[in-house]
mmCIF file of C-alpha atoms in Angstrom:
data_model
loop_
_atom_site.group_PDB
_atom_site.id
_atom_site.type_symbol
_atom_site.label_atom_id
_atom_site.label_comp_id
_atom_site.label_asym_id
_atom_site.label_seq_id
_atom_site.Cartn_x
_atom_site.Cartn_y
_atom_site.Cartn_z
ATOM 1 C CA MET Q 1064 7.089 35.707 -89.170
ATOM 2 C CA SER Q 1065 10.570 36.588 -90.315
ATOM 3 C CA ALA Q 1066 13.657 35.349 -88.509
ATOM 4 C CA PRO Q 1067 15.847 37.809 -86.594
ATOM 5 C CA ALA Q 1068 18.828 39.422 -88.310
ATOM 6 C CA GLN Q 1069 21.620 36.968 -88.803
ATOM 7 C CA GLY Q 1070 25.323 37.272 -88.283
ATOM 8 C CA ARG Q 1071 27.799 34.391 -88.812
ATOM 9 C CA ALA Q 1072 25.516 31.533 -87.711
ATOM 10 C CA VAL Q 1073 22.100 30.265 -88.649
ATOM 11 C CA VAL Q 1074 19.329 31.867 -86.550
ATOM 12 C CA SER Q 1075 16.013 30.093 -86.556
ATOM 13 C CA PRO Q 1076 12.551 31.643 -86.781
ATOM 14 C CA PRO Q 1077 11.251 32.378 -83.281
ATOM 15 C CA ILE Q 1078 10.061 29.368 -81.273
ATOM 16 C CA VAL Q 1079 7.802 31.629 -79.281
ATOM 17 C CA THR Q 1080 6.888 35.344 -79.287
ATOM 18 C CA GLY Q 1081 4.810 37.638 -77.064
ATOM 19 C CA LEU Q 1082 6.761 37.082 -73.891
ATOM 20 C CA ALA Q 1083 7.077 39.950 -71.356
ATOM 21 C CA MET Q 1084 10.789 40.636 -70.826
ATOM 22 C CA PRO Q 1085 12.158 37.082 -70.900
ATOM 23 C CA LEU Q 1086 15.379 37.858 -69.080
ATOM 24 C CA GLN Q 1087 16.369 34.332 -68.010
ATOM 25 C CA ILE Q 1088 15.923 30.964 -69.779
ATOM 26 C CA ASP Q 1089 16.918 27.366 -69.230
ATOM 27 C CA VAL Q 1090 16.697 24.293 -71.445
ATOM 28 C CA SER Q 1091 15.941 20.804 -70.156
ATOM 29 C CA ASN Q 1092 14.536 17.593 -71.688
ATOM 30 C CA GLY Q 1093 13.258 19.339 -74.759
ATOM 31 C CA SER Q 1094 11.463 22.194 -73.007
ATOM 32 C CA LEU Q 1095 12.361 25.820 -72.364
ATOM 33 C CA TYR Q 1096 11.793 27.428 -68.987
ATOM 34 C CA VAL Q 1097 11.495 31.202 -68.916
ATOM 35 C CA THR Q 1098 11.079 33.835 -66.285
ATOM 36 C CA GLN Q 1099 8.994 36.776 -67.419
ATOM 37 C CA ALA Q 1100 9.090 40.250 -65.845
ATOM 38 C CA ILE Q 1101 5.327 40.132 -65.145
ATOM 39 C CA GLY Q 1102 6.105 37.611 -62.437
ATOM 40 C CA LEU Q 1103 5.681 34.321 -64.297
ATOM 41 C CA LEU Q 1104 7.722 31.171 -64.610
ATOM 42 C CA THR Q 1105 6.708 29.693 -67.978
ATOM 43 C CA GLN Q 1106 7.358 26.423 -69.822
ATOM 44 C CA VAL Q 1107 7.690 26.646 -73.582
ATOM 45 C CA ASP Q 1108 7.367 23.391 -75.550
ATOM 46 C CA LYS Q 1109 8.844 22.579 -78.987
ATOM 47 C CA ASP Q 1110 5.622 23.689 -80.729
ATOM 48 C CA GLY Q 1111 5.778 27.115 -79.053
ATOM 49 C CA SER Q 1112 2.909 26.390 -76.679
ATOM 50 C CA THR Q 1113 3.285 27.884 -73.189
ATOM 51 C CA THR Q 1114 2.256 26.795 -69.696
ATOM 52 C CA ASP Q 1115 2.661 29.042 -66.680
ATOM 53 C CA LEU Q 1116 4.170 27.028 -63.811
ATOM 54 C CA ALA Q 1117 4.554 29.580 -60.988
ATOM 55 C CA SER Q 1118 3.692 33.226 -60.447
ATOM 56 C CA GLU Q 1119 4.199 36.119 -58.134
ATOM 57 C CA PRO Q 1120 1.776 38.982 -57.515
ATOM 58 C CA PRO Q 1121 2.301 41.629 -60.224
ATOM 59 C CA GLY Q 1122 3.723 44.987 -59.307
ATOM 60 C CA ASP Q 1123 6.752 47.216 -59.891
ATOM 61 C CA ALA Q 1124 8.302 46.271 -56.550
ATOM 62 C CA ARG Q 1125 8.353 42.520 -57.294
ATOM 63 C CA ASP Q 1126 10.626 40.402 -59.451
ATOM 64 C CA LEU Q 1127 10.778 36.783 -60.459
ATOM 65 C CA SER Q 1128 14.085 35.854 -62.048
ATOM 66 C CA GLY Q 1129 16.667 33.164 -62.493
ATOM 67 C CA VAL Q 1130 15.762 29.626 -63.621
ATOM 68 C CA ALA Q 1131 17.516 26.285 -63.407
ATOM 69 C CA ALA Q 1132 15.690 23.050 -64.146
ATOM 70 C CA GLY Q 1133 16.979 19.900 -62.461
ATOM 71 C CA ARG Q 1134 16.131 16.525 -61.091
ATOM 72 C CA LYS Q 1135 14.046 17.917 -58.215
ATOM 73 C CA GLY Q 1136 12.233 20.576 -60.179
ATOM 74 C CA ILE Q 1137 12.834 24.156 -61.326
ATOM 75 C CA ALA Q 1138 14.636 26.595 -59.110
ATOM 76 C CA TYR Q 1139 13.859 30.285 -59.401
ATOM 77 C CA ALA Q 1140 14.221 33.436 -57.292
ATOM 78 C CA THR Q 1141 11.751 36.088 -56.123
ATOM 79 C CA THR Q 1142 12.576 39.560 -54.868
ATOM 80 C CA PHE Q 1143 10.389 42.155 -53.208
ATOM 81 C CA PHE Q 1144 11.947 45.565 -53.255
ATOM 82 C CA ASP Q 1145 9.546 47.409 -50.914
ATOM 83 C CA PRO Q 1146 11.800 49.029 -48.260
ATOM 84 C CA ALA Q 1147 9.232 48.228 -45.605
ATOM 85 C CA ASP Q 1148 9.107 44.524 -46.435
ATOM 86 C CA ARG Q 1149 12.213 43.469 -48.322
ATOM 87 C CA GLU Q 1150 12.404 39.910 -49.482
ATOM 88 C CA ALA Q 1151 14.719 37.690 -51.606
ATOM 89 C CA LEU Q 1152 14.031 33.985 -51.725
ATOM 90 C CA LEU Q 1153 15.242 30.956 -53.632
ATOM 91 C CA LYS Q 1154 12.313 28.738 -54.470
ATOM 92 C CA LEU Q 1155 11.801 25.326 -56.026
ATOM 93 C CA ARG Q 1156 8.811 24.448 -58.187
ATOM 94 C CA LYS Q 1157 8.721 20.661 -57.834
ATOM 95 C CA TRP Q 1158 7.699 18.459 -60.750
ATOM 96 C CA ASP Q 1159 4.460 17.626 -58.880
ATOM 97 C CA GLY Q 1160 3.463 21.292 -59.057
ATOM 98 C CA SER Q 1161 4.114 22.259 -55.439
ATOM 99 C CA VAL Q 1162 6.388 25.216 -54.585
ATOM 100 C CA LYS Q 1163 8.893 25.126 -51.698
ATOM 101 C CA THR Q 1164 11.074 27.987 -50.391
ATOM 102 C CA ILE Q 1165 14.676 26.696 -50.268
ATOM 103 C CA ALA Q 1166 16.581 29.630 -48.743
ATOM 104 C CA ASP Q 1167 16.093 33.227 -47.475
ATOM 105 C CA ILE Q 1168 18.746 35.135 -49.323
ATOM 106 C CA TRP Q 1169 17.687 38.515 -47.952
ATOM 107 C CA GLU Q 1170 18.196 37.316 -44.417
ATOM 108 C CA TYR Q 1171 21.677 36.070 -45.329
ATOM 109 C CA GLU Q 1172 22.562 39.469 -46.853
ATOM 110 C CA GLN Q 1173 21.435 41.311 -43.733
ATOM 111 C CA HIS Q 1174 23.613 39.207 -41.511
ATOM 112 C CA VAL Q 1175 26.670 38.668 -43.752
ATOM 113 C CA ASN Q 1176 26.759 41.429 -46.383
ATOM 114 C CA PRO Q 1177 29.569 39.713 -48.318
ATOM 115 C CA ASP Q 1178 30.872 42.874 -50.044
ATOM 116 C CA GLY Q 1179 30.625 44.989 -46.965
ATOM 117 C CA ASP Q 1180 34.411 45.420 -46.841
ATOM 118 C CA GLN Q 1181 34.832 46.498 -50.499
ATOM 119 C CA THR Q 1182 35.164 50.135 -51.370
ATOM 120 C CA TYR Q 1183 33.299 51.725 -54.237
ATOM 121 C CA GLY Q 1184 32.905 55.219 -55.619
ATOM 122 C CA PHE Q 1185 35.573 57.834 -56.158
ATOM 123 C CA LEU Q 1186 38.935 56.932 -54.677
ATOM 124 C CA ASN Q 1187 41.194 59.582 -53.109
ATOM 125 C CA LEU Q 1188 39.358 62.738 -54.114
ATOM 126 C CA SER Q 1189 40.123 65.764 -52.004
ATOM 127 C CA LYS Q 1190 37.348 67.034 -49.796
ATOM 128 C CA ARG Q 1191 37.077 70.176 -51.923
ATOM 129 C CA CYS Q 1192 36.757 68.146 -55.167
ATOM 130 C CA ALA Q 1193 34.342 65.648 -53.630
ATOM 131 C CA ALA Q 1194 31.984 68.515 -52.694
ATOM 132 C CA LYS Q 1195 31.755 69.548 -56.337
ATOM 133 C CA VAL Q 1196 30.630 66.121 -57.570
ATOM 134 C CA PRO Q 1197 26.894 65.959 -58.322
ATOM 135 C CA ALA Q 1198 24.923 64.427 -55.473
ATOM 136 C CA GLU Q 1199 23.477 61.694 -57.650
ATOM 137 C CA VAL Q 1200 27.065 60.466 -58.304
ATOM 138 C CA GLY Q 1201 28.612 61.211 -54.967
ATOM 139 C CA GLY Q 1202 32.202 62.297 -54.329
ATOM 140 C CA GLU Q 1203 32.884 60.235 -51.228
ATOM 141 C CA PRO Q 1204 33.777 56.524 -51.332
ATOM 142 C CA TYR Q 1205 31.436 53.991 -49.722
ATOM 143 C CA THR Q 1206 31.483 50.337 -48.754
ATOM 144 C CA GLY Q 1207 29.093 47.658 -49.976
ATOM 145 C CA ILE Q 1208 25.520 48.341 -48.831
ATOM 146 C CA VAL Q 1209 22.941 45.791 -47.699
ATOM 147 C CA ASP Q 1210 21.133 44.862 -50.904
ATOM 148 C CA SER Q 1211 20.014 41.733 -52.697
ATOM 149 C CA HIS Q 1212 18.621 40.773 -56.105
ATOM 150 C CA PRO Q 1213 19.128 37.115 -56.872
ATOM 151 C CA TYR Q 1214 19.165 37.314 -60.693
ATOM 152 C CA ALA Q 1215 20.553 34.072 -62.153
ATOM 153 C CA ILE Q 1216 20.749 30.440 -60.985
ATOM 154 C CA ALA Q 1217 22.789 27.399 -61.967
ATOM 155 C CA ASN Q 1218 22.584 23.820 -60.737
ATOM 156 C CA ALA Q 1219 25.610 22.975 -58.588
ATOM 157 C CA TRP Q 1220 27.641 19.780 -58.802
ATOM 158 C CA ASP Q 1221 26.553 18.722 -55.294
ATOM 159 C CA GLY Q 1222 22.787 18.939 -55.876
ATOM 160 C CA GLY Q 1223 22.507 22.492 -54.607
ATOM 161 C CA TRP Q 1224 22.516 25.720 -56.570
ATOM 162 C CA TYR Q 1225 24.760 28.698 -57.391
ATOM 163 C CA VAL Q 1226 23.061 32.124 -57.343
ATOM 164 C CA ALA Q 1227 24.372 35.266 -59.031
ATOM 165 C CA ASP Q 1228 23.095 38.095 -56.858
ATOM 166 C CA ALA Q 1229 23.113 41.414 -58.706
ATOM 167 C CA GLY Q 1230 22.498 43.444 -55.585
ATOM 168 C CA MET Q 1231 24.938 41.609 -53.309
ATOM 169 C CA ASN Q 1232 27.690 41.727 -55.953
ATOM 170 C CA ALA Q 1233 28.431 38.115 -55.125
ATOM 171 C CA ILE Q 1234 27.956 34.500 -56.163
ATOM 172 C CA LEU Q 1235 26.311 32.361 -53.519
ATOM 173 C CA HIS Q 1236 26.177 28.621 -52.997
ATOM 174 C CA VAL Q 1237 22.934 27.214 -51.656
ATOM 175 C CA SER Q 1238 23.070 23.598 -50.542
ATOM 176 C CA LYS Q 1239 20.205 21.174 -51.224
ATOM 177 C CA TRP Q 1240 19.241 21.647 -47.590
ATOM 178 C CA GLY Q 1241 19.068 25.421 -47.957
ATOM 179 C CA LYS Q 1242 22.348 26.427 -46.276
ATOM 180 C CA ILE Q 1243 23.777 29.563 -47.878
ATOM 181 C CA SER Q 1244 27.518 30.417 -48.227
ATOM 182 C CA THR Q 1245 29.465 32.909 -50.267
ATOM 183 C CA ALA Q 1246 31.240 31.305 -53.223
ATOM 184 C CA ALA Q 1247 32.883 34.553 -54.362
ATOM 185 C CA VAL Q 1248 32.584 38.320 -54.057
ATOM 186 C CA MET Q 1249 33.087 39.931 -57.475
ATOM 187 C CA PRO Q 1250 35.733 42.685 -57.733
ATOM 188 C CA PRO Q 1251 35.020 46.456 -58.130
ATOM 189 C CA GLN Q 1252 35.102 47.701 -61.672
ATOM 190 C CA PRO Q 1253 37.388 50.748 -61.859
ATOM 191 C CA VAL Q 1254 37.207 53.494 -64.483
ATOM 192 C CA ARG Q 1255 39.811 56.206 -64.904
ATOM 193 C CA VAL Q 1256 38.022 59.533 -65.503
ATOM 194 C CA THR Q 1257 39.145 61.252 -68.680
ATOM 195 C CA ALA Q 1258 38.210 64.736 -69.806
ATOM 196 C CA ALA Q 1259 35.661 63.197 -72.214
ATOM 197 C CA VAL Q 1260 34.175 61.065 -69.450
ATOM 198 C CA ALA Q 1261 33.964 64.016 -67.084
ATOM 199 C CA LYS Q 1262 32.206 66.127 -69.754
ATOM 200 C CA ALA Q 1263 29.719 63.398 -70.664
ATOM 201 C CA ASN Q 1264 28.781 62.757 -67.110
ATOM 202 C CA LYS Q 1265 28.893 66.424 -65.919
ATOM 203 C CA LEU Q 1266 31.722 65.843 -63.497
ATOM 204 C CA PRO Q 1267 34.003 68.630 -62.256
ATOM 205 C CA ALA Q 1268 37.409 69.027 -63.872
ATOM 206 C CA CYS Q 1269 39.152 67.992 -60.659
ATOM 207 C CA THR Q 1270 37.967 64.438 -61.192
ATOM 208 C CA VAL Q 1271 39.982 64.019 -64.380
ATOM 209 C CA GLY Q 1272 42.703 61.429 -63.841
ATOM 210 C CA LYS Q 1273 40.975 60.005 -60.782
ATOM 211 C CA THR Q 1274 39.466 56.524 -60.450
ATOM 212 C CA TYR Q 1275 35.829 55.615 -59.825
ATOM 213 C CA ALA Q 1276 35.314 52.080 -58.610
ATOM 214 C CA PHE Q 1277 31.910 50.859 -59.841
ATOM 215 C CA GLU Q 1278 29.980 48.008 -58.200
ATOM 216 C CA PRO Q 1279 30.207 44.678 -60.042
ATOM 217 C CA VAL Q 1280 26.807 43.354 -61.115
ATOM 218 C CA PRO Q 1281 26.808 39.601 -61.781
ATOM 219 C CA THR Q 1282 24.084 38.724 -64.302
ATOM 220 C CA ASP Q 1283 24.581 35.036 -64.879
ATOM 221 C CA VAL Q 1284 26.427 31.998 -63.548
ATOM 222 C CA GLU Q 1285 27.129 28.722 -65.350
ATOM 223 C CA THR Q 1286 29.015 25.625 -64.390
ATOM 224 C CA GLY Q 1287 31.557 24.429 -66.865
ATOM 225 C CA HIS Q 1288 34.780 22.399 -66.898
ATOM 226 C CA GLY Q 1289 35.386 22.599 -63.127
ATOM 227 C CA LYS Q 1290 34.727 26.291 -62.712
ATOM 228 C CA LEU Q 1291 31.941 28.833 -62.596
ATOM 229 C CA VAL Q 1292 31.638 31.213 -65.526
ATOM 230 C CA VAL Q 1293 30.067 34.559 -64.601
ATOM 231 C CA SER Q 1294 28.930 37.456 -66.786
ATOM 232 C CA LEU Q 1295 29.206 40.873 -65.213
ATOM 233 C CA LEU Q 1296 27.732 44.323 -65.845
ATOM 234 C CA PRO Q 1297 30.214 46.956 -64.694
ATOM 235 C CA GLY Q 1298 27.886 49.240 -62.791
ATOM 236 C CA GLY Q 1299 27.159 52.789 -63.851
ATOM 237 C CA PRO Q 1300 25.820 53.993 -67.250
ATOM 238 C CA GLU Q 1301 25.573 51.414 -70.012
ATOM 239 C CA ASP Q 1302 26.178 53.869 -72.813
ATOM 240 C CA PRO Q 1303 29.049 55.066 -75.026
ATOM 241 C CA SER Q 1304 30.197 57.621 -72.423
ATOM 242 C CA LEU Q 1305 32.158 54.920 -70.576
ATOM 243 C CA GLY Q 1306 32.523 52.344 -73.347
ATOM 244 C CA ALA Q 1307 31.703 48.698 -73.539
ATOM 245 C CA ARG Q 1308 32.797 47.473 -70.111
ATOM 246 C CA GLY Q 1309 30.891 44.190 -69.622
ATOM 247 C CA SER Q 1310 33.085 41.229 -68.791
ATOM 248 C CA VAL Q 1311 33.261 37.520 -68.119
ATOM 249 C CA TYR Q 1312 34.997 35.904 -65.133
ATOM 250 C CA ALA Q 1313 36.022 32.403 -64.200
ATOM 251 C CA VAL Q 1314 35.368 31.736 -60.511
ATOM 252 C CA ASN Q 1315 36.812 28.989 -58.283
ATOM 253 C CA PRO Q 1316 33.901 28.558 -55.824
ATOM 254 C CA TRP Q 1317 35.953 26.494 -53.364
ATOM 255 C CA LYS Q 1318 38.633 29.149 -52.958
ATOM 256 C CA GLY Q 1319 36.574 32.219 -53.698
ATOM 257 C CA THR Q 1320 39.094 33.313 -56.315
ATOM 258 C CA PHE Q 1321 38.396 34.679 -59.754
ATOM 259 C CA LYS Q 1322 40.044 35.566 -63.051
ATOM 260 C CA ARG Q 1323 38.821 37.826 -65.806
ATOM 261 C CA LEU Q 1324 38.511 35.881 -69.019
ATOM 262 C CA GLY Q 1325 37.343 38.647 -71.340
ATOM 263 C CA ALA Q 1326 35.877 42.124 -71.587
ATOM 264 C CA GLY Q 1327 34.567 44.652 -74.032
ATOM 265 C CA PHE Q 1328 30.908 43.623 -73.994
ATOM 266 C CA LEU Q 1329 28.072 46.174 -74.109
ATOM 267 C CA GLY Q 1330 25.525 44.875 -71.611
ATOM 268 C CA ALA Q 1331 26.829 41.372 -70.714
ATOM 269 C CA THR Q 1332 23.546 40.044 -69.385
ATOM 270 C CA ASN Q 1333 24.047 36.267 -69.841
ATOM 271 C CA VAL Q 1334 26.669 33.677 -70.705
ATOM 272 C CA ALA Q 1335 26.699 30.146 -72.072
ATOM 273 C CA VAL Q 1336 29.457 27.470 -72.077
ATOM 274 C CA GLY Q 1337 29.877 25.073 -74.990
ATOM 275 C CA ASP Q 1338 31.012 21.425 -74.946
ATOM 276 C CA ASN Q 1339 34.674 22.340 -75.339
ATOM 277 C CA GLY Q 1340 34.602 25.347 -73.065
ATOM 278 C CA GLU Q 1341 33.694 27.943 -75.635
ATOM 279 C CA ILE Q 1342 32.005 30.966 -74.023
ATOM 280 C CA TYR Q 1343 29.157 32.912 -75.569
ATOM 281 C CA VAL Q 1344 27.858 36.240 -74.284
ATOM 282 C CA ALA Q 1345 24.507 37.978 -74.757
ATOM 283 C CA GLU Q 1346 25.105 41.677 -75.244
ATOM 284 C CA LEU Q 1347 21.813 43.328 -74.418
ATOM 285 C CA PHE Q 1348 22.809 46.835 -75.506
ATOM 286 C CA GLY Q 1349 25.208 45.681 -78.204
ATOM 287 C CA ASN Q 1350 22.388 43.905 -80.022
ATOM 288 C CA LYS Q 1351 24.363 40.771 -80.598
ATOM 289 C CA VAL Q 1352 25.546 37.447 -79.290
ATOM 290 C CA SER Q 1353 29.388 37.177 -79.169
ATOM 291 C CA LYS Q 1354 31.925 34.463 -78.705
ATOM 292 C CA LEU Q 1355 34.691 35.151 -76.300
ATOM 293 C CA GLY Q 1356 37.991 35.359 -78.106
ATOM 294 C CA PHE Q 1357 41.651 35.507 -77.180
ATOM 295 C CA ASN Q 1358 43.331 38.843 -76.447
ATOM 296 C CA GLY Q 1359 40.054 40.679 -76.503
ATOM 297 C CA ARG Q 1360 39.182 39.638 -80.014
ATOM 298 C CA ASN Q 1361 35.536 38.723 -79.438
ATOM 299 C CA ARG Q 1362 33.631 37.514 -82.431
ATOM 300 C CA THR Q 1363 30.006 38.339 -83.354
ATOM 301 C CA VAL Q 1364 28.032 35.112 -83.670
ATOM 302 C CA ALA Q 1365 24.634 36.599 -84.490
ATOM 303 C CA LYS Q 1366 23.009 40.016 -84.511
ATOM 304 C CA LEU Q 1367 19.703 40.274 -82.695
ATOM 305 C CA THR Q 1368 17.736 43.071 -81.066
ATOM 306 C CA ASN Q 1369 18.313 43.213 -77.301
ATOM 307 C CA PRO Q 1370 19.342 39.627 -76.547
ATOM 308 C CA ALA Q 1371 19.127 38.974 -72.825
ATOM 309 C CA SER Q 1372 19.645 35.268 -72.026
ATOM 310 C CA ILE Q 1373 21.412 32.368 -73.722
ATOM 311 C CA GLU Q 1374 21.776 28.653 -73.059
ATOM 312 C CA TYR Q 1375 23.918 26.087 -74.944
ATOM 313 C CA ARG Q 1376 22.572 22.611 -75.770
ATOM 314 C CA LYS Q 1377 23.945 20.129 -78.333
ATOM 315 C CA GLY Q 1378 25.555 22.555 -80.761
ATOM 316 C CA LYS Q 1379 22.870 25.237 -80.523
ATOM 317 C CA LEU Q 1380 22.383 28.386 -78.539
ATOM 318 C CA TYR Q 1381 18.897 29.177 -77.275
ATOM 319 C CA VAL Q 1382 18.499 32.991 -76.972
ATOM 320 C CA SER Q 1383 15.809 35.301 -75.697
ATOM 321 C CA TYR Q 1384 15.769 38.607 -77.589
ATOM 322 C CA ASN Q 1385 13.724 41.686 -78.350
ATOM 323 C CA VAL Q 1386 13.026 41.563 -74.639
ATOM 324 C CA PHE Q 1387 11.794 45.160 -74.298
ATOM 325 C CA ALA Q 1388 9.108 44.697 -76.950
ATOM 326 C CA ASN Q 1389 7.807 41.432 -78.407
ATOM 327 C CA GLY Q 1390 9.890 39.086 -76.275
ATOM 328 C CA SER Q 1391 10.931 36.066 -78.317
ATOM 329 C CA ILE Q 1392 13.148 33.008 -78.178
ATOM 330 C CA ALA Q 1393 15.080 31.463 -81.105
ATOM 331 C CA THR Q 1394 17.987 29.090 -81.679
ATOM 332 C CA ILE Q 1395 21.350 29.785 -83.178
ATOM 333 C CA LYS Q 1396 22.915 26.847 -84.964
ATOM 334 C CA LEU Q 1397 26.672 27.055 -84.537
ATOM 335 C CA HIS Q 1398 29.112 26.127 -87.282
#
């Protein structure tokens, strides 16, 4: 089987193929751990052999995502989107094979709703203009709704976990005893509507020059050099009509503060941090893995079809790619 298309680094032949939407991976002690969209937590060994470690009942309303291997076992998240029976849990698959629920994230969202005081949508449209905006977009501003989708997990320095929740628009800390707190609420992602944007999205002319604040969608969280590094989808359409708006933030989890480190990514679905603080980004819709540069000068490291998740270990990136078809994982040897 041929290796994926290469950019400026050496991309290996695939370690494993045939995975079903491998959207999150982790690397620990020589093994890969992968969450598949069919509700499986899977171990991949060096020879490409696979072992399913945990599963959720299949179905469109269920999701198993996020993975972080550690001393106690492998943490992952499950989400059930059925409106009549919503659920979002952080679980731990222990090394002895047993599974324990660590924290009820959906319950926390219902009681706290961390982004409930943030405003999204069109800002300062007149009533007349707001009425002309298509209903699926909405002309009136709104505050953060009650929603949760724990999407990515990182081991915390204190033995707990950090969780990037794509529905909550926040980064959570979960202690080793299961206590949840908000590490940071990610900021709205504003877009100024131009005539071209209005035309492409079928918006009335009165919206030109106005600002639409999209919801931030955290897709990964990594610990590195005393901070959290978070990749962020910008909400709204991921297509050329609004440009490449994915970004990477540094988060101080003790103060809840954040700083944007870089932007200009098309589908920033995962991030990895190198030994010296280098930051790599998987661009799902940009079909490449990039290295964060200074002054917006991001560099293409390797070109792959729909890369979704990356992890850095000992001078290599491990990347899941082709995730909408023949889901595969390869390594990228960095120069």
